[in-house]
Coordinates of N, CA and C and ligand atoms in Angstrom, one line a residue:
M1 N 18.7 -24.7 -5.5 CA 19.1 -23.4 -6.1 C 17.9 -22.4 -6.1
R2 N 18.2 -21.3 -5.5 CA 17.1 -20.2 -5.5 C 17.1 -19.5 -6.8
R3 N 15.9 -19.4 -7.4 CA 15.8 -18.6 -8.6 C 15.8 -17.1 -8.2
K4 N 16.6 -16.3 -8.9 CA 16.7 -14.9 -8.5 C 15.4 -14.2 -8.9
L5 N 15.2 -13.1 -8.2 CA 13.9 -12.3 -8.3 C 14.2 -10.8 -8.4
A6 N 13.7 -10.2 -9.5 CA 13.8 -8.8 -9.7 C 12.3 -8.3 -9.5
A7 N 12.1 -7.5 -8.4 CA 10.8 -7.1 -8.0 C 10.7 -5.6 -8.1
G8 N 9.7 -5.0 -8.7 CA 9.5 -3.6 -8.8 C 8.3 -3.1 -8.0
N9 N 8.6 -2.1 -7.2 CA 7.5 -1.4 -6.4 C 7.2 -0.1 -7.0
W10 N 6.1 0.0 -7.6 CA 5.7 1.3 -8.3 C 5.2 2.3 -7.3
K11 N 4.9 1.9 -6.0 CA 4.4 2.8 -5.0 C 3.1 3.5 -5.6
M12 N 2.9 4.8 -5.2 CA 1.7 5.5 -5.7 C 2.1 6.2 -7.0
N13 N 2.5 5.4 -8.0 CA 2.8 5.9 -9.3 C 2.2 5.0 -10.4
G14 N 1.7 5.6 -11.4 CA 1.3 4.8 -12.5 C -0.2 5.0 -12.9
L15 N -0.5 5.2 -14.2 CA -1.8 5.3 -14.7 C -1.9 4.2 -15.8
T16 N -3.1 4.1 -16.4 CA -3.3 3.0 -17.4 C -2.2 3.0 -18.4
A17 N -1.8 4.2 -18.8 CA -0.7 4.3 -19.9 C 0.6 3.7 -19.5
S18 N 0.8 3.6 -18.1 CA 2.0 3.0 -17.7 C 2.2 1.5 -18.0
L19 N 1.0 0.9 -18.3 CA 1.1 -0.6 -18.6 C 2.0 -0.8 -19.8
G20 N 2.2 0.2 -20.6 CA 3.1 0.1 -21.8 C 4.5 -0.3 -21.3
E21 N 4.9 0.1 -20.1 CA 6.2 -0.2 -19.6 C 6.4 -1.7 -19.4
L22 N 5.3 -2.3 -19.1 CA 5.3 -3.8 -18.9 C 5.6 -4.5 -20.2
Q23 N 4.9 -4.0 -21.3 CA 5.1 -4.5 -22.6 C 6.6 -4.4 -23.0
S24 N 7.1 -3.2 -22.8 CA 8.5 -2.9 -23.1 C 9.5 -3.8 -22.4
L25 N 9.1 -4.0 -21.1 CA 10.0 -4.8 -20.2 C 10.0 -6.3 -20.8
A26 N 8.8 -6.8 -21.1 CA 8.7 -8.1 -21.6 C 9.4 -8.3 -23.0
S27 N 9.4 -7.2 -23.8 CA 10.0 -7.3 -25.1 C 11.6 -7.4 -24.9
A28 N 12.1 -6.7 -23.8 CA 13.5 -6.8 -23.5 C 13.9 -8.1 -22.9
H29 N 12.9 -8.8 -22.3 CA 13.2 -10.0 -21.5 C 12.2 -11.1 -21.9
P30 N 12.2 -11.6 -23.2 CA 11.2 -12.5 -23.6 C 11.3 -13.9 -22.9
D31 N 12.5 -14.2 -22.5 CA 12.7 -15.5 -21.9 C 13.7 -15.4 -20.7
P32 N 13.3 -14.7 -19.6 CA 14.2 -14.3 -18.6 C 14.8 -15.5 -17.8
L33 N 16.0 -15.3 -17.3 CA 16.6 -16.3 -16.5 C 16.3 -16.1 -15.0
V34 N 15.6 -15.0 -14.7 CA 15.2 -14.7 -13.4 C 13.7 -14.4 -13.3
D35 N 13.1 -14.5 -12.1 CA 11.7 -14.1 -12.0 C 11.6 -12.6 -12.0
I36 N 10.6 -12.1 -12.6 CA 10.3 -10.7 -12.7 C 8.9 -10.5 -12.1
L37 N 8.8 -9.6 -11.1 CA 7.6 -9.3 -10.4 C 7.4 -7.7 -10.4
V38 N 6.3 -7.3 -10.8 CA 6.0 -5.8 -10.7 C 4.8 -5.6 -9.9
C39 N 4.9 -4.7 -8.9 CA 3.8 -4.4 -8.0 C 3.3 -3.0 -8.2
P40 N 2.3 -2.8 -9.1 CA 1.7 -1.5 -9.4 C 0.8 -1.1 -8.3
P41 N 0.2 0.1 -8.3 CA -0.8 0.5 -7.3 C -2.0 -0.4 -7.5
A42 N -2.9 -0.5 -6.5 CA -4.0 -1.5 -6.5 C -4.9 -1.2 -7.7
T43 N -5.0 0.1 -8.1 CA -5.9 0.4 -9.3 C -5.5 -0.3 -10.5
L44 N -4.2 -0.7 -10.6 CA -3.7 -1.3 -11.9 C -3.5 -2.8 -11.8
V45 N -3.7 -3.4 -10.7 CA -3.3 -4.8 -10.5 C -4.1 -5.7 -11.5
S46 N -5.4 -5.5 -11.6 CA -6.1 -6.3 -12.5 C -5.7 -6.1 -14.0
A47 N -5.6 -4.9 -14.4 CA -5.2 -4.6 -15.8 C -3.8 -5.1 -16.1
A48 N -2.9 -4.9 -15.1 CA -1.5 -5.3 -15.3 C -1.5 -6.9 -15.4
A49 N -2.3 -7.5 -14.6 CA -2.3 -9.0 -14.6 C -2.8 -9.5 -16.0
Q50 N -3.8 -8.8 -16.5 CA -4.4 -9.2 -17.8 C -3.3 -8.9 -18.9
C51 N -2.7 -7.8 -18.8 CA -1.7 -7.4 -19.8 C -0.5 -8.4 -19.8
C52 N -0.2 -9.0 -18.6 CA 1.0 -9.8 -18.5 C 0.6 -11.3 -18.5
A53 N -0.6 -11.6 -18.8 CA -1.1 -13.0 -18.7 C -0.2 -13.9 -19.6
T54 N 0.3 -13.5 -20.7 CA 1.1 -14.3 -21.5 C 2.5 -13.9 -21.6
L55 N 2.9 -13.0 -20.6 CA 4.2 -12.4 -20.6 C 5.0 -13.0 -19.3
P56 N 6.3 -13.0 -19.4 CA 7.0 -13.5 -18.2 C 7.2 -12.5 -17.1
I57 N 6.1 -11.8 -16.8 CA 6.1 -10.8 -15.7 C 4.9 -11.2 -14.7
A58 N 5.3 -11.4 -13.5 CA 4.2 -11.6 -12.5 C 3.8 -10.3 -11.9
I59 N 2.6 -10.2 -11.4 CA 2.0 -9.0 -10.8 C 1.7 -9.2 -9.3
G60 N 2.1 -8.2 -8.5 CA 1.8 -8.2 -7.1 C 1.2 -7.0 -6.6
G61 N 0.6 -7.0 -5.4 CA 0.1 -5.9 -4.7 C 1.2 -5.2 -3.8
Q62 N 0.8 -4.1 -3.2 CA 1.8 -3.4 -2.3 C 1.4 -3.5 -0.8
D63 N 0.2 -4.1 -0.6 CA -0.3 -4.2 0.8 C -1.5 -5.1 0.8
C64 N -2.0 -5.6 1.9 CA -3.3 -6.2 1.9 C -3.8 -6.1 3.4
H65 N -5.1 -6.2 3.6 CA -5.6 -6.3 4.9 C -5.5 -7.7 5.5
A66 N -5.5 -7.7 6.8 CA -5.3 -9.0 7.5 C -6.5 -9.9 7.5
E67 N -7.7 -9.2 7.2 CA -8.9 -10.0 7.2 C -9.4 -10.3 5.8
R68 N -10.3 -11.3 5.7 CA -10.7 -11.7 4.3 C -11.7 -10.7 3.7
A69 N -12.5 -10.1 4.5 CA -13.6 -9.2 4.1 C -14.1 -8.5 5.3
G70 N -14.9 -7.4 5.0 CA -15.5 -6.7 6.1 C -15.5 -5.2 6.0
P71 N -15.9 -4.6 7.1 CA -16.1 -3.1 7.1 C -14.7 -2.4 7.2
H72 N -14.0 -2.4 6.2 CA -12.7 -1.7 6.2 C -12.5 -0.8 5.0
T73 N -13.2 0.3 5.0 CA -13.3 1.2 3.8 C -11.9 1.6 3.3
G74 N -11.7 1.4 2.0 CA -10.5 1.7 1.4 C -9.4 0.6 1.4
D75 N -9.7 -0.4 2.1 CA -8.7 -1.5 2.2 C -9.0 -2.6 1.2
I76 N -8.0 -3.4 0.9 CA -8.3 -4.6 0.0 C -7.7 -5.8 0.7
S77 N -8.3 -7.0 0.5 CA -7.9 -8.2 1.1 C -6.9 -9.0 0.2
A78 N -6.2 -9.9 0.8 CA -5.3 -10.8 0.0 C -6.1 -11.6 -1.0
E79 N -7.3 -12.0 -0.6 CA -8.1 -12.8 -1.5 C -8.5 -11.9 -2.7
M80 N -8.8 -10.6 -2.5 CA -9.1 -9.7 -3.6 C -7.9 -9.5 -4.6
L81 N -6.7 -9.4 -4.0 CA -5.5 -9.3 -4.8 C -5.4 -10.5 -5.7
K82 N -5.5 -11.7 -5.0 CA -5.4 -13.0 -5.8 C -6.4 -13.0 -6.9
D83 N -7.7 -12.6 -6.6 CA -8.7 -12.6 -7.5 C -8.5 -11.7 -8.7
S84 N -7.7 -10.6 -8.4 CA -7.4 -9.7 -9.5 C -6.2 -10.1 -10.3
G85 N -5.6 -11.2 -10.0 CA -4.5 -11.8 -10.8 C -3.1 -11.6 -10.2
A86 N -3.1 -11.1 -9.0 CA -1.8 -11.0 -8.3 C -1.3 -12.3 -7.8
C87 N 0.0 -12.5 -7.7 CA 0.5 -13.7 -7.1 C 1.3 -13.4 -5.9
A88 N 1.5 -12.2 -5.5 CA 2.3 -11.8 -4.4 C 1.8 -10.5 -3.8
S89 N 2.3 -10.1 -2.7 CA 2.1 -8.8 -2.2 C 3.3 -8.4 -1.3
I90 N 3.7 -7.1 -1.5 CA 4.7 -6.5 -0.6 C 4.0 -6.3 0.7
L91 N 4.6 -6.5 1.8 CA 4.0 -6.3 3.1 C 5.1 -5.7 4.0
G92 N 4.6 -4.7 4.9 CA 5.5 -4.2 5.9 C 6.6 -3.3 5.3
H93 N 6.3 -2.7 4.1 CA 7.3 -1.7 3.6 C 7.4 -0.6 4.6
S94 N 8.6 0.0 4.7 CA 8.9 1.0 5.7 C 7.9 2.2 5.6
E95 N 7.5 2.5 4.4 CA 6.6 3.6 4.2 C 5.2 3.3 4.8
R96 N 4.8 2.1 4.8 CA 3.6 1.7 5.5 C 3.8 1.7 7.0
R97 N 5.0 1.2 7.4 CA 5.2 1.1 8.8 C 5.2 2.6 9.4
E98 N 5.8 3.5 8.6 CA 5.9 4.9 9.1 C 4.6 5.7 8.9
N99 N 4.1 5.6 7.7 CA 2.9 6.4 7.4 C 1.6 5.9 7.9
H100 N 1.5 4.6 8.2 CA 0.3 4.0 8.6 C 0.4 3.3 9.9
G101 N 1.5 3.5 10.6 CA 1.6 2.9 11.9 C 1.6 1.4 11.9
E102 N 2.0 0.7 10.9 CA 2.0 -0.7 10.9 C 3.1 -1.3 11.8
T103 N 2.7 -2.1 12.7 CA 3.7 -2.8 13.5 C 4.0 -4.2 12.9
S104 N 5.1 -4.8 13.5 CA 5.5 -6.1 13.0 C 4.4 -7.1 13.2
D105 N 3.6 -7.0 14.3 CA 2.5 -7.9 14.6 C 1.5 -7.8 13.5
M106 N 1.2 -6.6 13.0 CA 0.2 -6.4 12.0 C 0.7 -6.9 10.7
V107 N 2.0 -6.8 10.4 CA 2.6 -7.3 9.2 C 2.5 -8.8 9.2
R108 N 2.7 -9.4 10.4 CA 2.6 -10.9 10.4 C 1.2 -11.4 10.1
A109 N 0.2 -10.6 10.6 CA -1.2 -11.0 10.4 C -1.5 -10.9 8.9
K110 N -1.0 -9.8 8.3 CA -1.2 -9.6 6.8 C -0.5 -10.7 6.1
A111 N 0.7 -11.1 6.5 CA 1.4 -12.2 5.8 C 0.7 -13.5 5.9
R112 N 0.1 -13.7 7.1 CA -0.7 -15.0 7.2 C -1.9 -15.0 6.3
A113 N -2.5 -13.8 6.2 CA -3.7 -13.7 5.3 C -3.2 -13.9 3.8
A114 N -2.1 -13.3 3.5 CA -1.5 -13.5 2.1 C -1.3 -15.0 1.8
H115 N -0.7 -15.7 2.8 CA -0.5 -17.1 2.6 C -1.8 -17.9 2.5
A116 N -2.7 -17.5 3.3 CA -4.0 -18.2 3.2 C -4.7 -18.1 1.8
A117 N -4.4 -16.9 1.2 CA -5.0 -16.6 -0.1 C -4.2 -17.2 -1.2
G118 N -3.0 -17.8 -0.9 CA -2.2 -18.3 -2.0 C -1.2 -17.3 -2.6
L119 N -1.0 -16.2 -1.8 CA 0.0 -15.2 -2.3 C 1.4 -15.4 -1.7
I120 N 2.4 -15.0 -2.4 CA 3.7 -14.9 -1.8 C 3.8 -13.6 -1.0
A121 N 4.2 -13.7 0.2 CA 4.4 -12.5 1.0 C 5.9 -12.0 0.9
V122 N 6.0 -10.8 0.3 CA 7.3 -10.1 0.2 C 7.4 -9.2 1.4
I123 N 8.0 -9.7 2.5 CA 8.1 -9.0 3.8 C 9.3 -8.1 3.9
C124 N 9.1 -6.8 4.1 CA 10.2 -5.8 4.1 C 10.6 -5.6 5.5
M125 N 11.9 -5.4 5.7 CA 12.4 -5.0 7.0 C 13.7 -4.2 6.8
G126 N 14.0 -3.4 7.8 CA 15.3 -2.6 7.7 C 15.4 -1.6 8.8
E127 N 16.6 -1.1 9.0 CA 16.9 -0.2 10.1 C 16.9 1.2 9.7
S128 N 16.6 2.1 10.6 CA 16.8 3.6 10.3 C 18.3 3.9 10.4
L129 N 18.6 5.1 10.0 CA 20.0 5.6 10.1 C 20.4 5.7 11.6
A130 N 19.5 6.2 12.4 CA 19.9 6.3 13.8 C 20.2 4.9 14.4
Q131 N 19.4 3.9 14.0 CA 19.6 2.5 14.5 C 20.9 2.0 14.0
R132 N 21.2 2.3 12.8 CA 22.5 1.8 12.2 C 23.7 2.5 13.0
D133 N 23.6 3.8 13.1 CA 24.6 4.5 13.8 C 24.8 4.1 15.2
A134 N 23.8 3.6 15.8 CA 23.9 3.1 17.2 C 24.3 1.6 17.2
A135 N 24.6 1.1 16.1 CA 25.1 -0.4 16.0 C 24.0 -1.3 16.4
N136 N 22.7 -0.9 16.1 CA 21.6 -1.8 16.4 C 21.0 -2.6 15.3
T137 N 21.6 -2.5 14.1 CA 21.0 -3.0 12.9 C 20.5 -4.5 13.1
L138 N 21.4 -5.3 13.5 CA 21.1 -6.8 13.6 C 20.0 -7.1 14.7
D139 N 20.0 -6.3 15.7 CA 18.9 -6.5 16.7 C 17.6 -6.1 16.1
I140 N 17.6 -5.0 15.4 CA 16.3 -4.6 14.7 C 15.8 -5.6 13.8
I141 N 16.8 -6.1 13.0 CA 16.4 -7.1 12.0 C 15.9 -8.4 12.7
A142 N 16.6 -8.8 13.7 CA 16.1 -10.0 14.5 C 14.7 -9.8 15.0
A143 N 14.4 -8.6 15.6 CA 13.1 -8.4 16.1 C 12.0 -8.4 15.0
Q144 N 12.4 -7.7 13.9 CA 11.4 -7.6 12.8 C 11.2 -9.0 12.2
M145 N 12.2 -9.8 12.1 CA 12.0 -11.2 11.6 C 11.1 -12.0 12.5
A146 N 11.4 -11.9 13.8 CA 10.7 -12.8 14.8 C 9.2 -12.4 14.8
L147 N 8.9 -11.1 14.6 CA 7.5 -10.7 14.8 C 6.8 -10.6 13.4
S148 N 7.5 -10.3 12.3 CA 6.8 -10.1 11.1 C 6.6 -11.4 10.2
I149 N 7.4 -12.4 10.5 CA 7.3 -13.6 9.6 C 6.4 -14.6 10.3
P150 N 5.3 -15.0 9.6 CA 4.4 -16.0 10.2 C 5.0 -17.4 10.1
D151 N 4.4 -18.3 11.0 CA 4.8 -19.7 10.9 C 4.3 -20.4 9.7
T152 N 3.4 -19.8 8.9 CA 2.9 -20.4 7.7 C 3.9 -20.3 6.5
S153 N 5.1 -19.7 6.8 CA 6.0 -19.5 5.7 C 6.7 -20.7 5.2
T154 N 6.9 -20.7 3.9 CA 7.6 -21.8 3.2 C 8.7 -21.1 2.3
A155 N 9.5 -22.0 1.7 CA 10.5 -21.4 0.7 C 9.7 -20.8 -0.5
E156 N 8.5 -21.3 -0.7 CA 7.8 -20.8 -1.9 C 7.0 -19.6 -1.6
N157 N 6.4 -19.4 -0.4 CA 5.5 -18.3 -0.2 C 6.1 -17.2 0.6
L158 N 7.4 -17.2 0.9 CA 8.0 -16.1 1.6 C 9.2 -15.6 0.8
V159 N 9.3 -14.3 0.7 CA 10.4 -13.5 0.2 C 10.7 -12.4 1.2
I160 N 12.0 -12.3 1.6 CA 12.3 -11.2 2.5 C 13.0 -10.1 1.7
A161 N 12.7 -8.9 2.0 CA 13.4 -7.7 1.4 C 14.0 -6.9 2.5
Y162 N 15.4 -7.0 2.5 CA 16.1 -6.1 3.4 C 16.3 -4.7 2.8
E163 N 15.6 -3.8 3.4 CA 15.6 -2.4 2.9 C 15.9 -1.4 4.0
P164 N 17.2 -1.0 4.1 CA 17.6 0.0 5.1 C 16.8 1.3 4.8
I165 N 16.1 1.8 5.8 CA 15.2 2.9 5.5 C 16.0 4.1 4.9
W166 N 17.2 4.3 5.4 CA 18.0 5.4 5.0 C 18.5 5.3 3.5
A167 N 18.3 4.1 2.9 CA 18.7 3.9 1.5 C 17.6 4.1 0.6
I168 N 16.3 4.1 1.1 CA 15.2 4.1 0.2 C 14.9 5.5 -0.4
G169 N 15.1 5.6 -1.7 CA 14.8 6.8 -2.4 C 15.8 7.9 -2.2
T170 N 16.9 7.6 -1.6 CA 17.9 8.6 -1.2 C 19.2 8.6 -2.1
G171 N 19.4 7.6 -2.8 CA 20.6 7.4 -3.6 C 21.8 6.9 -2.7
K172 N 21.5 6.7 -1.4 CA 22.6 6.2 -0.6 C 22.5 4.7 -0.5
V173 N 23.6 4.0 -0.6 CA 23.5 2.5 -0.6 C 24.5 2.0 0.4
P174 N 24.2 1.0 1.2 CA 25.2 0.4 2.1 C 26.3 -0.2 1.3
T175 N 27.4 -0.4 1.9 CA 28.6 -1.1 1.3 C 28.2 -2.5 1.1
P176 N 28.9 -3.2 0.1 CA 28.6 -4.7 0.0 C 28.8 -5.4 1.3
A177 N 29.8 -5.0 2.1 CA 30.0 -5.7 3.4 C 28.8 -5.5 4.3
Q178 N 28.3 -4.3 4.3 CA 27.1 -4.1 5.2 C 25.9 -4.9 4.7
I179 N 25.7 -4.9 3.4 CA 24.6 -5.7 2.8 C 24.8 -7.2 3.2
G180 N 26.0 -7.6 2.9 CA 26.3 -9.0 3.1 C 26.1 -9.5 4.6
E181 N 26.5 -8.6 5.5 CA 26.3 -8.9 6.9 C 24.9 -9.2 7.3
V182 N 24.0 -8.3 6.8 CA 22.6 -8.4 7.1 C 22.0 -9.6 6.4
H183 N 22.3 -9.8 5.1 CA 21.7 -11.0 4.4 C 22.2 -12.3 5.0
D184 N 23.5 -12.4 5.4 CA 24.0 -13.6 6.1 C 23.2 -13.8 7.4
F185 N 23.0 -12.8 8.1 CA 22.3 -12.9 9.4 C 20.9 -13.4 9.2
I186 N 20.2 -12.8 8.2 CA 18.8 -13.2 7.9 C 18.8 -14.7 7.5
R187 N 19.7 -15.1 6.7 CA 19.8 -16.5 6.2 C 20.0 -17.4 7.4
T188 N 20.9 -17.1 8.3 CA 21.2 -17.9 9.5 C 19.9 -18.0 10.4
R189 N 19.3 -16.9 10.6 CA 18.1 -16.9 11.4 C 16.9 -17.7 10.8
L190 N 16.8 -17.6 9.5 CA 15.8 -18.4 8.8 C 16.1 -19.9 9.0
E191 N 17.3 -20.3 8.8 CA 17.7 -21.7 8.9 C 17.4 -22.2 10.4
R192 N 17.7 -21.3 11.3 CA 17.6 -21.7 12.7 C 16.1 -21.9 13.0
R193 N 15.2 -21.0 12.5 CA 13.8 -21.1 12.8 C 13.1 -22.1 12.0
F194 N 13.4 -22.2 10.7 CA 12.5 -23.1 9.8 C 13.3 -24.3 9.4
G195 N 14.5 -24.5 9.7 CA 15.3 -25.6 9.3 C 16.0 -25.3 8.0
P196 N 17.0 -26.2 7.6 CA 17.8 -25.9 6.4 C 17.0 -25.8 5.1
G197 N 16.0 -26.7 5.0 CA 15.2 -26.7 3.7 C 14.6 -25.4 3.4
V198 N 13.7 -24.9 4.3 CA 13.0 -23.7 4.1 C 14.1 -22.5 4.2
G199 N 14.9 -22.6 5.2 CA 15.9 -21.5 5.5 C 16.8 -21.2 4.3
R200 N 17.2 -22.3 3.6 CA 18.0 -22.0 2.4 C 17.3 -21.7 1.2
G201 N 15.9 -22.0 1.2 CA 15.1 -21.8 0.0 C 14.5 -20.4 -0.1
V202 N 14.3 -19.7 1.0 CA 13.7 -18.4 0.9 C 14.6 -17.4 0.2
R203 N 14.0 -16.6 -0.6 CA 14.9 -15.6 -1.3 C 14.9 -14.3 -0.5
I204 N 16.1 -13.7 -0.4 CA 16.4 -12.5 0.3 C 16.8 -11.4 -0.7
L205 N 15.9 -10.4 -0.8 CA 16.2 -9.3 -1.8 C 16.8 -8.2 -1.0
Y206 N 17.7 -7.4 -1.7 CA 18.1 -6.1 -1.2 C 17.3 -5.0 -1.8
G207 N 16.9 -4.0 -1.1 CA 16.2 -2.9 -1.6 C 16.7 -1.6 -1.0
G208 N 16.7 -0.5 -1.9 CA 17.2 0.8 -1.4 C 18.1 1.4 -2.4
S209 N 17.6 2.2 -3.3 CA 18.4 2.9 -4.3 C 19.2 2.0 -5.3
V210 N 18.6 0.8 -5.6 CA 19.2 0.0 -6.6 C 19.0 0.7 -8.0
K211 N 20.1 0.8 -8.7 CA 20.1 1.5 -10.0 C 20.9 0.7 -11.0
P212 N 20.8 1.0 -12.3 CA 21.6 0.3 -13.2 C 23.1 0.3 -12.9
D213 N 23.6 1.4 -12.4 CA 25.0 1.5 -12.2 C 25.5 0.9 -10.9
N214 N 24.6 0.4 -10.0 CA 25.2 -0.2 -8.8 C 24.7 -1.7 -8.7
A215 N 23.8 -2.1 -9.6 CA 23.1 -3.4 -9.4 C 24.1 -4.5 -9.5
D216 N 25.1 -4.4 -10.4 CA 26.0 -5.5 -10.6 C 26.8 -5.8 -9.2
T217 N 27.3 -4.7 -8.6 CA 28.0 -4.9 -7.4 C 27.1 -5.5 -6.3
I218 N 25.9 -5.0 -6.2 CA 25.0 -5.6 -5.1 C 24.7 -7.0 -5.4
F219 N 24.5 -7.4 -6.7 CA 24.1 -8.8 -7.0 C 25.2 -9.8 -6.8
H220 N 26.4 -9.3 -6.6 CA 27.5 -10.3 -6.4 C 27.8 -10.5 -4.9
V221 N 27.0 -9.8 -4.0 CA 27.1 -10.1 -2.6 C 26.4 -11.4 -2.3
P222 N 27.1 -12.3 -1.6 CA 26.5 -13.6 -1.2 C 25.2 -13.4 -0.5
N223 N 24.3 -14.3 -0.8 CA 22.9 -14.3 -0.1 C 22.0 -13.2 -0.6
V224 N 22.4 -12.4 -1.6 CA 21.5 -11.5 -2.3 C 20.9 -12.2 -3.5
D225 N 19.6 -12.4 -3.4 CA 18.9 -13.2 -4.4 C 18.1 -12.4 -5.3
G226 N 18.4 -11.1 -5.3 CA 17.6 -10.2 -6.2 C 17.4 -8.8 -5.5
A227 N 16.5 -8.1 -6.1 CA 16.3 -6.7 -5.5 C 14.8 -6.4 -5.5
L228 N 14.5 -5.5 -4.6 CA 13.2 -4.8 -4.6 C 13.5 -3.4 -5.0
V229 N 13.0 -3.0 -6.1 CA 13.4 -1.7 -6.8 C 12.2 -0.8 -6.8
G230 N 12.4 0.4 -6.3 CA 11.4 1.4 -6.3 C 11.5 2.3 -7.6
G231 N 12.1 3.5 -7.4 CA 12.1 4.4 -8.5 C 12.6 3.9 -9.8
A232 N 13.6 3.1 -9.8 CA 14.2 2.6 -11.1 C 13.3 1.4 -11.7
S233 N 12.2 1.1 -11.1 CA 11.3 0.1 -11.7 C 10.2 0.7 -12.5
L234 N 10.1 2.0 -12.5 CA 9.0 2.7 -13.1 C 9.1 2.7 -14.6
R235 N 10.3 2.7 -15.1 CA 10.5 2.8 -16.5 C 11.3 1.6 -17.0
A236 N 10.8 0.9 -18.1 CA 11.5 -0.3 -18.5 C 13.0 0.0 -18.8
E237 N 13.3 1.2 -19.3 CA 14.7 1.5 -19.7 C 15.6 1.5 -18.5
D238 N 15.1 1.8 -17.3 CA 15.9 1.7 -16.1 C 15.8 0.3 -15.4
F239 N 14.7 -0.3 -15.4 CA 14.5 -1.6 -14.8 C 15.2 -2.7 -15.6
S240 N 15.2 -2.6 -16.9 CA 15.7 -3.6 -17.7 C 17.2 -3.9 -17.5
P241 N 18.1 -2.9 -17.4 CA 19.5 -3.2 -17.1 C 19.7 -3.8 -15.7
I242 N 18.8 -3.5 -14.8 CA 18.9 -4.1 -13.5 C 18.6 -5.6 -13.6
I243 N 17.6 -5.9 -14.4 CA 17.3 -7.4 -14.6 C 18.4 -8.1 -15.4
H244 N 19.0 -7.4 -16.3 CA 20.2 -8.0 -17.0 C 21.3 -8.3 -16.0
A245 N 21.6 -7.3 -15.2 CA 22.7 -7.5 -14.2 C 22.4 -8.7 -13.3
L246 N 21.1 -8.8 -12.9 CA 20.7 -10.0 -12.0 C 20.9 -11.3 -12.8
S247 N 20.5 -11.3 -14.1 CA 20.6 -12.5 -14.9 C 22.1 -12.9 -15.0
E248 N 22.9 -11.9 -15.2 CA 24.4 -12.1 -15.4 C 25.0 -12.7 -14.1
S249 N 24.4 -12.4 -13.0 CA 25.0 -12.8 -11.7 C 24.7 -14.2 -11.3
T250 N 23.8 -14.9 -12.1 CA 23.3 -16.2 -11.8 C 24.4 -17.2 -12.2
Ligands
PEP301 C1 11.4 0.7 -2.2 O1 10.7 1.6 -1.9 O2 11.1 -0.5 -1.9 C2 12.7 1.1 -2.8 C3 13.7 0.2 -2.7 O3 12.8 2.3 -3.4 P1 14.0 2.9 -4.2 O4 14.6 1.8 -5.1 O5 13.5 4.0 -5.0 O6 15.0 3.3 -3.2

């Protein structure tokens, strides 16, 4: 049985005062039936991890460098994230692929570094609207899976987030059938590459405009093991009903 996962991506949002949202979230979910992961900006990882040390909320980063250390001004390594109290890192988010020119090869190197440091790699992938309109979605996902996911992956250290680029921050959401098609495809490919044990154990999240009012529908799609939530993860009052909906779907 895969334990469901509600993951929040705060992106470039949050100051020290925002840590109060984590306290509120934990108060609303003192004994959650699902895993909760919040990925604040790097400046807050250490403080968030300390704040959540006794709370049922895990803390993750939003990116890491592929190397352990060195002359990379402004970057942080997987080992540094781990040392700061993170247990996971989002990797290959479409905003990093677009804004920082990250290729799937680079994402795979980062994921390998995350695994070496003992972090869960939450690897994001998804198609643009033009690619969907051209009926290329599954080809894009296949290529991103082949190149972004390292051989070091296990059911424990890999999470995949299917995030159609056109659904991120737009309020547009694919139909349940569209989500299901991609999640089933990812599951089949995982099983083919890693065997049934790992393939059936890896959690596949949906991400893109998940909100309290659409979460229940999305979470009833087969092979959706949770969500990667951007905007609606910033405030406990929005994230909490999404976590409730995920718990109800188990
Ligand atoms: C994201 O950026 O990972 C995301 C899913 O954002 P939003 O929920 O705001 O669409």
